[in-house]
Coordinates of C-alpha atoms in Angstrom, one line a residue:
D4 CA -0.2 0.2 0.2
Q5 CA 2.0 2.7 -1.5
E6 CA -0.2 5.3 1.2
L7 CA 1.4 3.4 4.3
L8 CA 4.7 3.7 3.2
K9 CA 6.6 6.3 5.0
T10 CA 8.3 9.5 3.3
G11 CA 11.4 11.0 4.3
S12 CA 14.5 9.3 3.2
F13 CA 12.6 6.2 1.2
K14 CA 12.4 7.0 -2.2
L15 CA 9.6 5.8 -4.6
S16 CA 11.5 4.9 -7.3
Y17 CA 13.1 2.5 -5.0
Y18 CA 9.7 0.9 -4.4
N19 CA 9.1 1.3 -7.8
E20 CA 11.9 -0.5 -8.8
Y21 CA 11.3 -3.8 -6.2
K22 CA 7.9 -4.0 -7.8
S23 CA 9.0 -4.4 -11.1
Y24 CA 11.4 -7.3 -9.9
L25 CA 9.0 -9.0 -8.2
S26 CA 7.0 -8.7 -11.4
S27 CA 9.7 -10.2 -13.5
R28 CA 10.1 -13.1 -10.8
S29 CA 6.4 -13.9 -11.2
S30 CA 6.1 -13.8 -14.4
M31 CA 7.3 -17.5 -14.8
T32 CA 6.6 -19.6 -17.8
V33 CA 4.0 -22.7 -17.4
V34 CA 6.7 -25.2 -17.9
K35 CA 8.9 -23.6 -15.0
T36 CA 5.9 -23.4 -12.8
L37 CA 4.9 -26.9 -13.5
Y38 CA 8.3 -28.3 -12.7
S39 CA 8.4 -26.0 -9.5
I40 CA 5.3 -27.2 -8.0
C41 CA 6.2 -30.9 -8.8
S42 CA 9.7 -30.7 -7.3
T43 CA 8.0 -29.3 -4.2
I44 CA 5.4 -31.4 -3.5
I45 CA 7.3 -34.2 -4.6
G46 CA 10.5 -33.2 -2.9
S47 CA 8.5 -32.5 0.5
L48 CA 6.8 -36.0 0.4
L49 CA 10.4 -37.7 -0.1
Y50 CA 11.8 -35.4 3.0
G51 CA 9.2 -37.0 5.0
I52 CA 9.8 -40.7 4.1
Y53 CA 13.6 -39.7 4.1
I54 CA 13.2 -38.7 7.8
R55 CA 11.1 -41.9 8.9
I56 CA 13.8 -43.9 7.6
F57 CA 16.7 -41.6 8.9
P58 CA 14.8 -40.0 12.0
I59 CA 16.4 -36.8 13.3
D60 CA 17.3 -37.5 17.1
T61 CA 17.7 -34.3 18.3
S62 CA 16.8 -30.6 18.0
P63 CA 17.7 -27.2 19.9
D64 CA 17.5 -26.9 23.5
R65 CA 14.3 -26.0 24.9
A66 CA 15.7 -23.7 26.8
L67 CA 17.7 -22.0 24.1
I68 CA 14.1 -21.7 22.2
K69 CA 12.1 -20.2 25.1
N70 CA 14.9 -17.3 25.2
F71 CA 15.5 -16.7 21.5
L72 CA 11.7 -16.9 20.7
K73 CA 11.0 -14.4 23.9
Q74 CA 13.9 -11.9 22.4
V75 CA 12.5 -12.4 18.8
L76 CA 8.9 -11.8 19.9
S77 CA 9.2 -8.9 22.0
K78 CA 10.0 -6.1 19.4
E79 CA 10.0 -5.2 15.7
I80 CA 12.5 -7.3 13.8
A81 CA 14.5 -5.3 11.3
H82 CA 13.6 -7.1 8.0
R83 CA 16.8 -6.3 5.5
G84 CA 17.7 -4.0 8.4
G85 CA 14.7 -1.5 7.7
S86 CA 14.7 -0.8 3.8
L87 CA 12.3 1.8 3.9
D88 CA 15.2 3.5 6.4
A89 CA 18.3 2.7 4.7
P90 CA 19.9 0.9 1.6
E91 CA 18.8 -2.6 2.9
N92 CA 21.2 -5.7 4.1
T93 CA 23.9 -2.9 4.0
M94 CA 26.0 -2.3 8.0
Y95 CA 24.8 1.5 7.4
A96 CA 21.4 0.0 7.8
F97 CA 22.2 -2.7 10.5
K98 CA 24.1 0.0 12.8
K99 CA 20.9 2.1 12.2
A100 CA 18.7 -0.3 12.9
V101 CA 20.2 -1.0 16.6
E102 CA 20.2 2.6 17.2
R103 CA 16.5 2.7 16.6
G104 CA 16.1 -0.2 19.2
A105 CA 16.1 -3.3 17.2
K106 CA 17.2 -6.4 18.9
T107 CA 16.5 -8.8 15.9
I108 CA 17.8 -8.2 12.2
E109 CA 16.5 -10.7 9.3
I110 CA 19.1 -10.9 6.5
D111 CA 19.2 -12.6 3.0
I112 CA 22.4 -14.7 2.0
Q113 CA 23.4 -15.3 -1.7
Y114 CA 26.9 -17.1 -2.4
S115 CA 29.7 -15.5 -4.8
R116 CA 30.9 -17.8 -7.4
D117 CA 33.8 -18.6 -5.5
G118 CA 31.4 -19.8 -2.1
V119 CA 31.4 -16.8 -0.2
P120 CA 28.1 -15.7 1.7
F121 CA 27.2 -12.6 1.1
V122 CA 24.5 -10.5 2.5
I123 CA 22.0 -9.6 -0.5
H124 CA 18.7 -10.4 -1.2
D125 CA 18.5 -10.5 -5.2
E126 CA 19.7 -13.5 -7.3
T127 CA 21.5 -10.7 -9.5
L128 CA 23.4 -7.4 -8.4
D129 CA 21.4 -5.0 -10.5
R130 CA 18.6 -3.6 -8.4
T131 CA 20.4 -2.8 -5.3
T132 CA 23.7 -1.9 -6.3
N133 CA 25.8 -0.4 -9.0
G134 CA 27.0 -4.2 -10.4
K135 CA 25.8 -6.3 -13.1
G136 CA 25.3 -10.0 -13.2
A137 CA 24.1 -12.9 -11.4
V138 CA 25.8 -12.7 -7.7
R139 CA 26.6 -16.7 -8.2
S140 CA 28.3 -16.0 -11.5
S141 CA 30.5 -12.9 -9.7
S142 CA 33.5 -13.2 -7.7
A143 CA 33.6 -12.1 -4.0
D144 CA 36.8 -9.6 -5.2
Y145 CA 34.3 -8.0 -7.7
I146 CA 31.3 -7.9 -5.2
K147 CA 33.3 -6.2 -2.3
T148 CA 34.3 -3.2 -4.5
L149 CA 30.0 -2.3 -5.4
N150 CA 28.0 0.2 -3.8
A151 CA 25.1 -1.0 -2.7
N152 CA 23.5 2.6 -1.7
V153 CA 21.4 3.2 -5.1
S154 CA 18.3 4.6 -3.8
F155 CA 19.3 7.0 -0.7
T156 CA 21.0 9.8 -2.1
E157 CA 21.4 12.1 0.8
I158 CA 23.8 9.5 1.9
A159 CA 27.1 10.5 0.8
E160 CA 29.5 7.6 1.7
D161 CA 29.7 4.4 -0.3
V162 CA 27.4 1.6 1.4
G163 CA 29.6 -1.9 0.5
V164 CA 27.5 -5.3 0.3
P165 CA 28.8 -7.0 3.5
T166 CA 29.8 -10.5 3.7
L167 CA 28.2 -12.5 6.4
E168 CA 31.0 -12.8 8.7
E169 CA 31.0 -9.0 8.8
V170 CA 27.3 -9.2 9.6
V171 CA 27.8 -11.8 12.1
K172 CA 30.6 -10.2 13.9
F173 CA 28.8 -7.1 14.8
A174 CA 25.9 -9.0 15.5
C175 CA 27.9 -10.5 18.6
D176 CA 29.6 -6.9 19.2
N177 CA 26.0 -5.9 19.7
D178 CA 24.0 -8.9 21.1
V179 CA 21.8 -9.1 18.0
I180 CA 19.8 -11.8 16.9
L181 CA 20.2 -12.8 13.2
L182 CA 17.6 -14.8 11.0
F183 CA 19.3 -16.2 8.1
D184 CA 16.9 -15.9 5.1
V185 CA 18.7 -18.6 2.5
K186 CA 17.8 -17.7 -1.2
G187 CA 17.8 -20.3 -3.7
G188 CA 18.1 -23.9 -4.2
G189 CA 21.2 -25.7 -4.2
Y190 CA 22.8 -24.3 -1.5
C191 CA 22.6 -26.8 0.6
S192 CA 26.5 -28.0 1.3
L193 CA 27.5 -24.2 1.0
V194 CA 24.9 -23.4 4.2
V195 CA 25.9 -26.4 6.2
K196 CA 29.9 -25.4 5.9
T197 CA 29.0 -21.9 6.3
I198 CA 27.4 -22.6 9.8
T199 CA 30.2 -24.8 10.8
D200 CA 33.1 -22.3 10.1
L201 CA 31.0 -19.7 12.1
L202 CA 30.3 -21.6 15.4
R203 CA 34.0 -22.7 15.2
K204 CA 35.0 -19.1 15.1
Y205 CA 32.1 -17.6 17.3
P206 CA 30.7 -20.4 19.4
H207 CA 28.5 -18.7 21.5
F208 CA 26.1 -17.5 18.6
I209 CA 24.5 -20.6 18.6
R210 CA 22.3 -18.2 21.0
Q211 CA 21.8 -15.6 18.4
F212 CA 20.7 -16.8 15.1
A213 CA 18.4 -18.8 13.0
V214 CA 18.2 -20.2 9.9
I215 CA 15.2 -20.1 7.7
S216 CA 14.3 -20.6 4.3
F217 CA 11.4 -21.5 1.5
F218 CA 13.4 -24.5 0.6
P219 CA 13.0 -27.7 3.0
D220 CA 16.0 -29.2 1.6
I221 CA 18.2 -26.4 3.2
L222 CA 16.3 -26.7 6.6
L223 CA 16.9 -30.6 6.5
Q224 CA 20.6 -30.3 5.8
V225 CA 20.7 -27.6 8.6
R226 CA 19.0 -30.2 10.9
R227 CA 20.9 -33.0 10.3
F228 CA 24.6 -31.7 10.4
H229 CA 23.5 -28.7 12.9
P230 CA 20.4 -30.1 15.2
R231 CA 21.2 -27.5 17.8
V232 CA 20.7 -24.5 14.9
I233 CA 17.2 -23.2 15.3
T234 CA 14.9 -23.0 12.0
G235 CA 11.5 -21.5 10.5
F236 CA 9.9 -22.2 7.5
T237 CA 8.7 -19.8 5.7
R238 CA 5.7 -19.9 3.4
R239 CA 3.4 -17.9 1.2
H240 CA -0.3 -20.0 1.9
D241 CA -1.3 -18.3 -1.9
D242 CA 2.1 -18.8 -3.8
F243 CA 0.6 -20.9 -6.9
R244 CA -2.3 -18.9 -6.7
D245 CA -0.1 -16.4 -7.2
K246 CA 2.4 -17.8 -9.8
L247 CA 0.1 -19.9 -12.1
T248 CA -2.0 -18.1 -14.6
A249 CA -3.9 -18.9 -17.6
P250 CA -4.9 -21.9 -18.6
F251 CA -5.1 -23.5 -14.8
P252 CA -8.4 -21.9 -13.3
Y253 CA -8.6 -20.7 -9.9
S254 CA -9.9 -23.9 -8.1
F255 CA -6.9 -25.8 -9.6
R256 CA -4.2 -23.8 -8.0
F257 CA -6.3 -23.2 -4.6
L258 CA -6.4 -27.0 -4.4
L259 CA -2.2 -27.1 -4.9
D260 CA -2.1 -24.6 -2.2
R261 CA -4.1 -26.6 0.5
I262 CA -2.1 -29.7 -0.5
F263 CA 1.1 -27.8 0.0
D264 CA -0.2 -27.0 3.3
L265 CA -0.9 -30.1 4.7
L266 CA 2.4 -31.2 3.7
M267 CA 3.9 -28.3 5.6
F268 CA 1.9 -28.7 8.6
Y269 CA 2.2 -32.8 8.8
V270 CA 5.2 -33.7 7.0
I271 CA 8.3 -30.9 6.6
V272 CA 7.3 -29.4 10.0
P273 CA 7.2 -32.1 12.4
A274 CA 9.9 -34.4 10.3
L275 CA 12.6 -31.4 10.2
R276 CA 11.6 -30.2 14.2
I277 CA 10.8 -26.6 12.7
N278 CA 11.1 -24.6 15.3
M279 CA 9.1 -21.5 14.0
L280 CA 7.0 -20.5 11.1
E281 CA 7.6 -16.9 9.0
V282 CA 4.2 -16.3 7.6
R283 CA 3.0 -13.4 5.1
W284 CA 0.8 -11.0 7.1
T285 CA -1.8 -11.0 4.6
D286 CA -2.5 -14.8 5.4
V287 CA -2.2 -14.4 9.5
C288 CA -5.3 -13.7 11.4
E289 CA -6.7 -15.1 14.7
S290 CA -8.3 -18.1 13.9
Y291 CA -5.1 -18.9 11.5
L292 CA -3.1 -18.9 14.7
T293 CA -5.4 -21.1 17.3
D294 CA -6.6 -23.4 14.1
V295 CA -3.9 -23.9 12.2
A296 CA -0.5 -22.7 12.8
P297 CA 1.4 -25.0 15.1
L298 CA 4.2 -22.8 15.9
P299 CA 5.1 -19.3 16.8
V300 CA 4.7 -17.2 13.7
L301 CA 6.2 -14.2 12.3
T302 CA 4.7 -12.1 10.1
W303 CA 6.1 -10.6 7.1
T304 CA 6.2 -7.6 6.0
V305 CA 4.2 -5.1 8.3
N306 CA 4.8 -1.4 7.6
D307 CA 1.4 0.1 8.9
P308 CA 1.3 1.1 12.9
V309 CA -1.9 0.2 13.0
R310 CA -1.0 -3.5 11.4
K311 CA 2.2 -3.9 14.1
S312 CA -0.2 -3.2 17.0
Y313 CA -3.0 -5.7 15.7
F314 CA -0.1 -8.7 15.2
K315 CA 1.8 -7.8 18.3
K316 CA -1.7 -8.0 20.0
L317 CA -2.0 -11.9 18.6
G318 CA 1.7 -12.3 20.2
C319 CA 3.4 -12.7 16.4
G320 CA 6.6 -11.4 15.9
V321 CA 6.4 -8.3 13.3
M322 CA 9.1 -7.9 10.5
T323 CA 8.9 -4.6 9.3
D324 CA 10.8 -2.6 6.8
T325 CA 10.4 1.1 9.1
L326 CA 11.6 1.4 12.7
L327 CA 10.4 5.2 12.4

């Protein structure tokens, strides 16, 4: 809702660029969409069968989960560091978010060609930096030279694309919780290695982060190799209705969404010992929390103060683009 967006440092051009980016991503061909649906549903079933054969015997300590959720649910979560207040997913944004009272920051992770994890949302560099091309096709050295401030002209300084380790060190120094939103499939081995390396260097960081993702395969590998790490499953409940177009009737798209909801609640969540859910705010209401969702819920992305108040009263965690 454009009328709800705050004025000031946020630029409408940035908002329009992001809407255009989302539109281009949603314009999937029928073949790609069908492949995505089939792989998601079949993959979810296979994960459930796999876990039945090779059960996961451990999960995060209950006290760890309780303390973690208490902090995450207590204050607003800076989505990408607060992308309406500062250049998204940058150290500049994270520092500003902490100054404004944030105790939890959601970040996005993509990997460079040489396997270095960077904090950036898109699969490409084009929208949020002055660079071009896919993140996974670019070297770490190249990404480190880019300026990630392309919308906030009042900020004179260059703002780089941070590595994940830079952000983790900042979080440790400032007692901030990080939610790692791992983007894209095919990153399983890299994610496991990243967590292994981080926990070896920052052993106490286990209390300060969770891995969240749309991709069950990533959460499966995290749980198997790092059972004490807190995980969250992200879901849009109208994913297929949004992405599928003609010739598929609405009833067919609705049925696919409901099938995947059943797989999520009865296969993925219990099988992978998921600890929380991240759900788009348009799907969340009081009855959803009491009758449907089996776990604590974080809502995204809520920018209107009235809606923020509503979801806080329901006991949800609130991800927001603005802390002003």
